[in-house]
PDB file of C-alpha atoms in Angstrom:
ATOM      1  CA  MET Y1361       0.178 -15.455  -5.977  1.00 93.00           C
ATOM      2  CA  ILE Y1362       3.808 -14.338  -5.438  1.00 95.00           C
ATOM      3  CA  THR Y1363       6.096 -13.364  -8.365  1.00 95.00           C
ATOM      4  CA  THR Y1364       9.816 -12.796  -8.137  1.00 97.00           C
ATOM      5  CA  GLU Y1365      12.362 -11.546 -10.476  1.00 97.00           C
ATOM      6  CA  GLU Y1366      16.067 -10.526 -10.218  1.00 98.00           C
ATOM      7  CA  LEU Y1367      17.968  -7.653 -11.733  1.00 97.00           C
ATOM      8  CA  THR Y1368      21.601  -7.050 -12.200  1.00 98.00           C
ATOM      9  CA  TYR Y1369      23.155  -3.834 -13.098  1.00 98.00           C
ATOM     10  CA  GLU Y1370      26.926  -3.496 -12.708  1.00 98.00           C
ATOM     11  CA  ASN Y1371      27.488  -4.464  -8.937  1.00 97.00           C
ATOM     12  CA  VAL Y1372      23.846  -3.621  -7.885  1.00 99.00           C
ATOM     13  CA  LYS Y1373      21.482  -6.599  -7.345  1.00 99.00           C
ATOM     14  CA  GLY Y1374      17.658  -5.851  -7.447  1.00 99.00           C
ATOM     15  CA  TYR Y1375      14.976  -8.223  -6.278  1.00 99.00           C
ATOM     16  CA  ARG Y1376      11.362  -7.820  -7.360  1.00 98.00           C
ATOM     17  CA  PHE Y1377       8.502  -9.178  -5.260  1.00 98.00           C
ATOM     18  CA  GLY Y1378       4.881  -8.988  -6.341  1.00 96.00           C
ATOM     19  CA  TYR Y1379       1.843 -10.376  -4.429  1.00 95.00           C
ATOM     20  CA  SER Y1380      -1.995 -10.673  -5.298  1.00 90.00           C
ATOM     21  CA  PRO Y1381      -4.715 -12.655  -3.653  1.00 87.00           C
ATOM     22  CA  PHE Y1382      -6.402 -12.818  -6.959  1.00 83.00           C
ATOM     23  CA  GLY Y1383      -3.898 -14.114  -9.573  1.00 85.00           C
ATOM     24  CA  LYS Y1384      -0.948 -12.477 -11.118  1.00 89.00           C
ATOM     25  CA  PRO Y1385       0.242  -9.450  -9.255  1.00 89.00           C
ATOM     26  CA  ASN Y1386      -0.160  -5.980 -10.921  1.00 87.00           C
ATOM     27  CA  LEU Y1387       2.063  -4.208  -8.319  1.00 89.00           C
ATOM     28  CA  SER Y1388       5.495  -5.166  -7.118  1.00 96.00           C
ATOM     29  CA  THR Y1389       8.314  -3.777  -5.192  1.00 98.00           C
ATOM     30  CA  TYR Y1390      12.051  -3.750  -5.582  1.00 98.00           C
ATOM     31  CA  ILE Y1391      14.696  -3.970  -2.921  1.00 99.00           C
ATOM     32  CA  TYR Y1392      18.314  -3.487  -3.849  1.00 99.00           C
ATOM     33  CA  PHE Y1393      21.687  -4.771  -2.492  1.00 99.00           C
ATOM     34  CA  ILE Y1394      25.000  -3.462  -3.121  1.00 99.00           C
ATOM     35  CA  ASP Y1395      28.400  -4.001  -1.252  1.00 99.00           C
ATOM     36  CA  GLY Y1396      26.813  -5.136   2.017  1.00 99.00           C
ATOM     37  CA  LEU Y1397      23.905  -2.569   2.018  1.00 99.00           C
ATOM     38  CA  LEU Y1398      20.246  -3.567   1.530  1.00 99.00           C
ATOM     39  CA  ILE Y1399      18.071  -0.781   0.601  1.00 99.00           C
ATOM     40  CA  ASP Y1400      14.470  -1.073   1.865  1.00 99.00           C
ATOM     41  CA  THR Y1401      12.878  -4.398   3.095  1.00 99.00           C
ATOM     42  CA  GLY Y1402       9.927  -4.975   0.893  1.00 98.00           C
ATOM     43  CA  GLN Y1403       6.273  -5.776   1.809  1.00 98.00           C
ATOM     44  CA  SER Y1404       5.252  -8.181   4.523  1.00 97.00           C
ATOM     45  CA  LYS Y1405       2.976 -10.168   2.262  1.00 97.00           C
ATOM     46  CA  VAL Y1406       6.003 -11.771   0.577  1.00 97.00           C
ATOM     47  CA  ARG Y1407       7.991 -12.271   3.812  1.00 98.00           C
ATOM     48  CA  LYS Y1408       8.875 -15.968   3.582  1.00 98.00           C
ATOM     49  CA  VAL Y1409       9.845 -15.651  -0.105  1.00 98.00           C
ATOM     50  CA  LEU Y1410      11.921 -12.509   0.505  1.00 98.00           C
ATOM     51  CA  LEU Y1411      13.754 -13.917   3.422  1.00 98.00           C
ATOM     52  CA  ASP Y1412      14.560 -17.052   1.582  1.00 98.00           C
ATOM     53  CA  LYS Y1413      15.999 -15.020  -1.468  1.00 98.00           C
ATOM     54  CA  VAL Y1414      18.335 -12.732   0.617  1.00 98.00           C
ATOM     55  CA  ASP Y1415      19.322 -15.352   3.173  1.00 97.00           C
ATOM     56  CA  HIS Y1416      22.693 -15.878   1.383  1.00 96.00           C
ATOM     57  CA  LEU Y1417      23.603 -12.254   0.940  1.00 98.00           C
ATOM     58  CA  PRO Y1418      26.288 -10.721   3.096  1.00 98.00           C
ATOM     59  CA  ILE Y1419      24.042  -7.861   4.559  1.00 99.00           C
ATOM     60  CA  GLU Y1420      26.020  -5.748   6.831  1.00 99.00           C
ATOM     61  CA  GLN Y1421      23.644  -2.679   7.028  1.00 99.00           C
ATOM     62  CA  ILE Y1422      20.132  -1.742   5.943  1.00 99.00           C
ATOM     63  CA  PHE Y1423      18.737   1.600   4.945  1.00 99.00           C
ATOM     64  CA  ILE Y1424      15.090   2.415   4.819  1.00 99.00           C
ATOM     65  CA  THR Y1425      14.091   5.269   2.232  1.00 99.00           C
ATOM     66  CA  HIS Y1426      10.608   6.023   3.876  1.00 99.00           C
ATOM     67  CA  HIS Y1427       7.931   4.588   6.169  1.00 98.00           C
ATOM     68  CA  HIS Y1428       5.423   3.208   3.658  1.00 97.00           C
ATOM     69  CA  GLU Y1429       4.546  -0.348   4.265  1.00 97.00           C
ATOM     70  CA  ASP Y1430       6.054  -1.746   1.032  1.00 97.00           C
ATOM     71  CA  HIS Y1431       9.435  -0.520   2.222  1.00 98.00           C
ATOM     72  CA  THR Y1432       9.365  -1.366   5.931  1.00 98.00           C
ATOM     73  CA  GLY Y1433       7.329  -4.618   5.929  1.00 98.00           C
ATOM     74  CA  ASN Y1434      10.211  -6.969   6.821  1.00 98.00           C
ATOM     75  CA  ILE Y1435      12.385  -4.679   9.128  1.00 98.00           C
ATOM     76  CA  ILE Y1436      11.919  -6.973  12.214  1.00 98.00           C
ATOM     77  CA  PRO Y1437      12.676 -10.406  10.591  1.00 98.00           C
ATOM     78  CA  LEU Y1438      15.624  -9.040   8.657  1.00 98.00           C
ATOM     79  CA  LYS Y1439      17.030  -7.534  11.903  1.00 98.00           C
ATOM     80  CA  GLU Y1440      16.684 -10.782  13.556  1.00 98.00           C
ATOM     81  CA  ARG Y1441      18.279 -12.770  10.712  1.00 98.00           C
ATOM     82  CA  PHE Y1442      21.253 -10.455   9.995  1.00 98.00           C
ATOM     83  CA  GLN Y1443      21.738  -8.714  13.484  1.00 98.00           C
ATOM     84  CA  CYS Y1444      22.774  -5.538  11.494  1.00 98.00           C
ATOM     85  CA  PRO Y1445      22.184  -1.836  12.044  1.00 98.00           C
ATOM     86  CA  ILE Y1446      19.174  -0.320  10.289  1.00 99.00           C
ATOM     87  CA  TYR Y1447      19.413   3.305   9.183  1.00 99.00           C
ATOM     88  CA  SER Y1448      16.969   5.864   8.002  1.00 99.00           C
ATOM     89  CA  SER Y1449      16.345   9.658   7.851  1.00 98.00           C
ATOM     90  CA  GLU Y1450      15.560  11.308  11.217  1.00 98.00           C
ATOM     91  CA  LYS Y1451      11.978  11.901  10.118  1.00 98.00           C
ATOM     92  CA  CYS Y1452      11.516   8.234   9.044  1.00 98.00           C
ATOM     93  CA  ALA Y1453      12.848   6.903  12.407  1.00 98.00           C
ATOM     94  CA  GLU Y1454      10.415   9.232  14.262  1.00 98.00           C
ATOM     95  CA  MET Y1455       7.409   8.239  12.198  1.00 97.00           C
ATOM     96  CA  MET Y1456       8.114   4.336  12.572  1.00 98.00           C
ATOM     97  CA  TYR Y1457       7.487   4.971  16.325  1.00 95.00           C
ATOM     98  CA  HIS Y1458       3.811   5.697  15.589  1.00 94.00           C
ATOM     99  CA  PRO Y1459       3.300   4.899  11.835  1.00 94.00           C
ATOM    100  CA  PRO Y1460       0.163   6.192  10.261  1.00 93.00           C
ATOM    101  CA  SER Y1461      -2.790   3.622   9.720  1.00 92.00           C
ATOM    102  CA  ILE Y1462      -3.039   1.964   6.305  1.00 92.00           C
ATOM    103  CA  SER Y1463      -6.239   1.259   4.271  1.00 90.00           C
ATOM    104  CA  PHE Y1464      -7.683  -2.166   3.568  1.00 88.00           C
ATOM    105  CA  ALA Y1465      -6.412  -1.976  -0.078  1.00 87.00           C
ATOM    106  CA  GLN Y1466      -2.958  -1.400   1.174  1.00 92.00           C
ATOM    107  CA  LYS Y1467      -3.143  -4.233   3.692  1.00 92.00           C
ATOM    108  CA  ILE Y1468      -4.236  -6.683   1.014  1.00 89.00           C
ATOM    109  CA  THR Y1469      -1.749  -5.618  -1.556  1.00 91.00           C
ATOM    110  CA  TRP Y1470       1.425  -5.003   0.675  1.00 94.00           C
ATOM    111  CA  GLY Y1471       0.604  -6.247   4.184  1.00 95.00           C
ATOM    112  CA  GLU Y1472       0.615  -4.763   7.631  1.00 91.00           C
ATOM    113  CA  ARG Y1473       3.247  -2.323   8.847  1.00 90.00           C
ATOM    114  CA  GLU Y1474       4.847  -3.072  12.264  1.00 90.00           C
ATOM    115  CA  VAL Y1475       6.067  -0.411  14.749  1.00 95.00           C
ATOM    116  CA  TYR Y1476       9.703  -0.286  14.851  1.00 96.00           C
ATOM    117  CA  HIS Y1477      11.614   1.855  17.576  1.00 97.00           C
ATOM    118  CA  ASP Y1478      15.256   1.011  16.672  1.00 96.00           C
ATOM    119  CA  LEU Y1479      15.985   2.788  13.321  1.00 98.00           C
ATOM    120  CA  ILE Y1480      19.229   4.618  13.704  1.00 99.00           C
ATOM    121  CA  PRO Y1481      18.804   8.232  12.182  1.00 98.00           C
ATOM    122  CA  ILE Y1482      21.696   9.483   9.840  1.00 98.00           C
ATOM    123  CA  GLU Y1483      21.907  12.436   7.694  1.00 95.00           C
ATOM    124  CA  ASN Y1484      24.104  13.448   4.665  1.00 97.00           C
ATOM    125  CA  GLU Y1485      25.775  10.080   3.733  1.00 98.00           C
ATOM    126  CA  ILE Y1486      25.885   6.355   4.367  1.00 99.00           C
ATOM    127  CA  LYS Y1487      29.035   4.385   3.571  1.00 99.00           C
ATOM    128  CA  THR Y1488      30.030   0.882   2.534  1.00 99.00           C
ATOM    129  CA  LYS Y1489      33.353  -0.689   1.940  1.00 98.00           C
ATOM    130  CA  HIS Y1490      33.723   0.621  -1.610  1.00 98.00           C
ATOM    131  CA  HIS Y1491      30.941   3.396  -2.050  1.00 99.00           C
ATOM    132  CA  THR Y1492      29.663   6.406  -0.340  1.00 99.00           C
ATOM    133  CA  PHE Y1493      26.126   7.313  -1.001  1.00 99.00           C
ATOM    134  CA  GLU Y1494      24.679  10.853  -0.494  1.00 99.00           C
ATOM    135  CA  ILE Y1495      21.375  10.965   1.268  1.00 99.00           C
ATOM    136  CA  ILE Y1496      18.966  13.450  -0.611  1.00 99.00           C
ATOM    137  CA  LYS Y1497      15.622  14.605   0.989  1.00 99.00           C
ATOM    138  CA  ILE Y1498      12.830  14.204  -1.570  1.00 99.00           C
ATOM    139  CA  PRO Y1499       9.593  14.838   0.258  1.00 98.00           C
ATOM    140  CA  GLY Y1500       6.315  14.758  -1.588  1.00 98.00           C
ATOM    141  CA  HIS Y1501       5.096  11.243  -2.107  1.00 98.00           C
ATOM    142  CA  ALA Y1502       6.037  10.824   1.636  1.00 98.00           C
ATOM    143  CA  ILE Y1503       7.211  13.507   3.985  1.00 98.00           C
ATOM    144  CA  ASP Y1504      10.173  11.407   5.174  1.00 98.00           C
ATOM    145  CA  MET Y1505      11.319  10.098   1.697  1.00 99.00           C
ATOM    146  CA  VAL Y1506      14.942  10.229   0.779  1.00 99.00           C
ATOM    147  CA  ALA Y1507      17.058   9.075  -2.214  1.00 99.00           C
ATOM    148  CA  LEU Y1508      20.557   7.614  -2.124  1.00 99.00           C
ATOM    149  CA  TYR Y1509      23.042   8.847  -4.864  1.00 99.00           C
ATOM    150  CA  GLU Y1510      26.394   7.414  -5.573  1.00 99.00           C
ATOM    151  CA  PRO Y1511      28.251  10.038  -7.602  1.00 99.00           C
ATOM    152  CA  THR Y1512      31.211   8.052  -8.775  1.00 98.00           C
ATOM    153  CA  GLN Y1513      29.066   5.268 -10.372  1.00 98.00           C
ATOM    154  CA  LYS Y1514      26.179   7.803 -11.086  1.00 99.00           C
ATOM    155  CA  TRP Y1515      23.700   5.506  -9.502  1.00 99.00           C
ATOM    156  CA  LEU Y1516      20.416   6.979  -8.278  1.00 99.00           C
ATOM    157  CA  PHE Y1517      18.189   4.908  -5.788  1.00 99.00           C
ATOM    158  CA  SER Y1518      15.223   7.090  -6.068  1.00 99.00           C
ATOM    159  CA  ALA Y1519      12.557   5.334  -3.749  1.00 99.00           C
ATOM    160  CA  ASP Y1520       9.062   6.349  -4.962  1.00 98.00           C
ATOM    161  CA  LEU Y1521      10.080   9.539  -6.731  1.00 99.00           C
ATOM    162  CA  TYR Y1522       9.382   8.141 -10.108  1.00 98.00           C
ATOM    163  CA  ILE Y1523       7.193   5.063 -10.178  1.00 97.00           C
ATOM    164  CA  ASN Y1524       5.967   6.043 -13.645  1.00 96.00           C
ATOM    165  CA  SER Y1525       5.570   8.975 -15.952  1.00 96.00           C
ATOM    166  CA  TYR Y1526       1.794   9.024 -15.442  1.00 94.00           C
ATOM    167  CA  ILE Y1527       0.268   8.332 -12.115  1.00 93.00           C
ATOM    168  CA  GLY Y1528      -3.317   7.067 -12.097  1.00 91.00           C
ATOM    169  CA  TYR Y1529      -4.073   7.530  -8.193  1.00 88.00           C
ATOM    170  CA  PHE Y1530      -2.480   9.317  -5.207  1.00 94.00           C
ATOM    171  CA  LEU Y1531      -2.316   8.821  -1.526  1.00 93.00           C
ATOM    172  CA  ASN Y1532      -4.301  11.313   0.556  1.00 92.00           C
ATOM    173  CA  SER Y1533      -1.111  12.535   2.294  1.00 94.00           C
ATOM    174  CA  GLU Y1534       0.958  13.563  -0.820  1.00 95.00           C
ATOM    175  CA  SER Y1535       2.127  17.006  -1.731  1.00 97.00           C
ATOM    176  CA  ILE Y1536       2.311  17.647  -5.415  1.00 97.00           C
ATOM    177  CA  ALA Y1537       4.267  20.951  -4.985  1.00 98.00           C
ATOM    178  CA  GLN Y1538       6.902  19.148  -2.919  1.00 98.00           C
ATOM    179  CA  GLN Y1539       7.173  16.272  -5.440  1.00 98.00           C
ATOM    180  CA  ILE Y1540       7.704  18.820  -8.207  1.00 98.00           C
ATOM    181  CA  SER Y1541      10.386  20.525  -6.119  1.00 99.00           C
ATOM    182  CA  SER Y1542      12.052  17.119  -5.263  1.00 99.00           C
ATOM    183  CA  ILE Y1543      12.142  15.999  -8.941  1.00 99.00           C
ATOM    184  CA  LYS Y1544      13.716  19.313  -9.963  1.00 99.00           C
ATOM    185  CA  LYS Y1545      16.298  18.871  -7.318  1.00 99.00           C
ATOM    186  CA  ILE Y1546      17.020  15.388  -8.473  1.00 99.00           C
ATOM    187  CA  LEU Y1547      17.357  16.374 -12.065  1.00 99.00           C
ATOM    188  CA  ALA Y1548      20.247  18.529 -11.143  1.00 99.00           C
ATOM    189  CA  TYR Y1549      22.383  15.431 -10.196  1.00 99.00           C
ATOM    190  CA  ASP Y1550      24.340  13.467 -12.725  1.00 98.00           C
ATOM    191  CA  PHE Y1551      23.000   9.984 -12.799  1.00 99.00           C
ATOM    192  CA  LYS Y1552      22.862   7.350 -15.408  1.00 98.00           C
ATOM    193  CA  VAL Y1553      20.450   4.911 -13.978  1.00 99.00           C
ATOM    194  CA  MET Y1554      17.508   5.244 -11.617  1.00 99.00           C
ATOM    195  CA  PHE Y1555      16.726   2.285  -9.268  1.00 99.00           C
ATOM    196  CA  CYS Y1556      13.148   3.117  -8.475  1.00 99.00           C
ATOM    197  CA  SER Y1557      11.399   1.001  -5.997  1.00 98.00           C
ATOM    198  CA  HIS Y1558       8.741  -0.088  -8.346  1.00 98.00           C
ATOM    199  CA  ASN Y1559       9.888   0.600 -11.897  1.00 98.00           C
ATOM    200  CA  PRO Y1560      13.776   0.833 -12.265  1.00 98.00           C
ATOM    201  CA  GLN Y1561      14.938   2.837 -15.314  1.00 98.00           C
ATOM    202  CA  LEU Y1562      18.277   1.547 -16.742  1.00 97.00           C
ATOM    203  CA  GLU Y1563      18.222   3.688 -19.857  1.00 97.00           C
ATOM    204  CA  ASN Y1564      17.099   7.381 -20.341  1.00 98.00           C
ATOM    205  CA  PRO Y1565      16.186   7.910 -16.548  1.00 98.00           C
ATOM    206  CA  LYS Y1566      16.392  11.728 -16.708  1.00 98.00           C
ATOM    207  CA  GLN Y1567      13.971  11.817 -19.581  1.00 98.00           C
ATOM    208  CA  LYS Y1568      11.638   9.500 -17.817  1.00 98.00           C
ATOM    209  CA  LEU Y1569      11.738  11.532 -14.698  1.00 98.00           C
ATOM    210  CA  THR Y1570      11.409  14.675 -16.688  1.00 98.00           C
ATOM    211  CA  ASP Y1571       8.197  13.078 -18.307  1.00 98.00           C
ATOM    212  CA  LYS Y1572       6.943  12.657 -14.701  1.00 98.00           C
ATOM    213  CA  LEU Y1573       7.686  16.336 -14.027  1.00 99.00           C
ATOM    214  CA  ASN Y1574       5.849  17.452 -16.965  1.00 98.00           C
ATOM    215  CA  PHE Y1575       2.740  15.520 -15.936  1.00 98.00           C
ATOM    216  CA  LEU Y1576       2.757  16.824 -12.447  1.00 98.00           C
ATOM    217  CA  GLU Y1577       3.366  20.518 -13.518  1.00 98.00           C
ATOM    218  CA  SER Y1578       0.584  20.390 -16.137  1.00 98.00           C
ATOM    219  CA  SER Y1579      -1.813  18.843 -13.639  1.00 97.00           C
ATOM    220  CA  PHE Y1580      -0.834  21.325 -10.934  1.00 98.00           C
ATOM    221  CA  HIS Y1581      -1.404  24.330 -13.444  1.00 98.00           C
ATOM    222  CA  SER Y1582      -4.763  23.077 -14.637  1.00 98.00           C
ATOM    223  CA  ILE Y1583      -5.989  22.410 -11.155  1.00 98.00           C
ATOM    224  CA  THR Y1584      -4.858  25.703  -9.702  1.00 98.00           C
ATOM    225  CA  GLU Y1585      -6.236  27.763 -12.647  1.00 98.00           C
ATOM    226  CA  LEU Y1586      -9.721  26.075 -12.107  1.00 98.00           C
ATOM    227  CA  HIS Y1587      -9.610  26.344  -8.309  1.00 98.00           C
ATOM    228  CA  HIS Y1588      -8.825  30.055  -8.690  1.00 97.00           C
ATOM    229  CA  LYS Y1589     -11.921  30.416 -10.847  1.00 96.00           C
ATOM    230  CA  GLY Y1590     -13.941  29.223  -8.055  1.00 97.00           C
ATOM    231  CA  LEU Y1591     -14.629  25.605  -9.007  1.00 97.00           C
ATOM    232  CA  ASP Y1592     -14.837  22.979  -6.228  1.00 97.00           C
ATOM    233  CA  GLN Y1593     -12.918  19.778  -6.311  1.00 96.00           C
ATOM    234  CA  ASN Y1594     -15.725  17.732  -7.861  1.00 96.00           C
ATOM    235  CA  GLN Y1595     -16.374  20.362 -10.642  1.00 97.00           C
ATOM    236  CA  ILE Y1596     -12.539  20.314 -11.363  1.00 97.00           C
ATOM    237  CA  PHE Y1597     -12.636  16.715 -11.836  1.00 95.00           C
ATOM    238  CA  LYS Y1598     -15.505  16.817 -14.115  1.00 96.00           C
ATOM    239  CA  THR Y1599     -13.923  19.685 -16.121  1.00 97.00           C
ATOM    240  CA  LEU Y1600     -10.731  17.814 -16.661  1.00 95.00           C
ATOM    241  CA  ARG Y1601     -12.708  14.749 -17.768  1.00 94.00           C
ATOM    242  CA  TRP Y1602     -10.609  12.426 -15.659  1.00 92.00           C
ATOM    243  CA  LYS Y1603     -11.718   8.961 -14.691  1.00 91.00           C
ATOM    244  CA  GLU Y1604     -11.577   7.450 -11.177  1.00 92.00           C
ATOM    245  CA  ASN Y1605     -10.541   3.943 -10.347  1.00 85.00           C
ATOM    246  CA  TRP Y1606     -13.526   3.349  -8.279  1.00 84.00           C
ATOM    247  CA  LEU Y1607     -12.347  -0.103  -7.112  1.00 81.00           C
ATOM    248  CA  VAL Y1608      -9.032   1.271  -5.595  1.00 83.00           C
ATOM    249  CA  LYS Y1609     -10.873   4.274  -4.091  1.00 88.00           C
ATOM    250  CA  PHE Y1610     -13.554   1.926  -2.549  1.00 82.00           C
ATOM    251  CA  LEU Y1611     -11.136  -0.561  -1.127  1.00 80.00           C
ATOM    252  CA  SER Y1612      -8.804   2.149   0.234  1.00 83.00           C
ATOM    253  CA  GLY Y1613     -11.691   4.140   1.806  1.00 87.00           C
ATOM    254  CA  GLY Y1614     -10.559   7.124  -0.374  1.00 85.00           C
ATOM    255  CA  ALA Y1615      -6.881   6.893   0.774  1.00 86.00           C
ATOM    256  CA  LEU Y1616      -5.903   6.192  -2.819  1.00 88.00           C
ATOM    257  CA  SER Y1617      -7.644   8.077  -5.679  1.00 92.00           C
ATOM    258  CA  LYS Y1618      -7.199  10.375  -8.593  1.00 94.00           C
ATOM    259  CA  MET Y1619      -9.210  12.890  -6.668  1.00 95.00           C
ATOM    260  CA  ASN Y1620      -6.490  13.163  -4.161  1.00 95.00           C
ATOM    261  CA  LEU Y1621      -4.258  14.789  -6.763  1.00 96.00           C
ATOM    262  CA  ILE Y1622      -6.926  17.619  -6.830  1.00 96.00           C
ATOM    263  CA  LYS Y1623      -7.096  17.703  -3.050  1.00 96.00           C
ATOM    264  CA  ALA Y1624      -3.264  17.889  -2.833  1.00 97.00           C
ATOM    265  CA  VAL Y1625      -2.942  20.731  -5.205  1.00 97.00           C
ATOM    266  CA  ILE Y1626      -5.640  22.729  -3.474  1.00 97.00           C
ATOM    267  CA  ARG Y1627      -3.880  22.174  -0.159  1.00 97.00           C
ATOM    268  CA  ASP Y1628      -0.444  23.254  -1.856  1.00 96.00           C
ATOM    269  CA  VAL Y1629      -1.950  26.461  -3.112  1.00 95.00           C
ATOM    270  CA  GLU Y1630      -4.170  27.554  -0.176  1.00 90.00           C
TER     271      GLU Y1630
END
């Protein structure tokens, strides 16, 4: 089943796409369009619906926030349709030459991620006719992830920096220390809205992001303290009385799990 929804905020258009092979989707992804610029390309599982939805848009350029499959899933067909330049950070362009493998759970939720060699790396800023967006490095969830910030309008396109105030499972490649640092960096900016790629926050975005920061810092502190006492990752999990989403962990082969939060913190502190 595929679900769609549209969002309008000032001159920004958001398009939400969800997919599930088992009924109504629980997970979805937003792509955003503003002044000729399309931000991210969504997941390949919704390709036909997505292409139909954006076909009328005057897309002049595309920007990719990071290499994950729910952001890069439709690069090739969008390039073929609009014949426009597609930009990213240098690190993202490098990773799309040989993107990491993805788990079965990610494939059935988002779809495959195709290799793409023609991303144009840019740093510092990207311009449209009426706006200039600062490109801000925000590693942690992904090493190559960046946000776009429009200072005049106070718009923040935050990629996957937020997602939610509480996160139930993590990728095995994440860094919690980097996420904390990236959130603190972004909180220093003056923004009134946060166009998250999964959960846009049109009101009180700074408070929502602060709540996420508090969750990560509290988890980081607790795990670090127990690790320094000599507990292993399984003992830490049991001591914290956390619960695992075993279906997600099983289907992903461990690529997605709550345990990955503990593993990430231990990597960060060692």
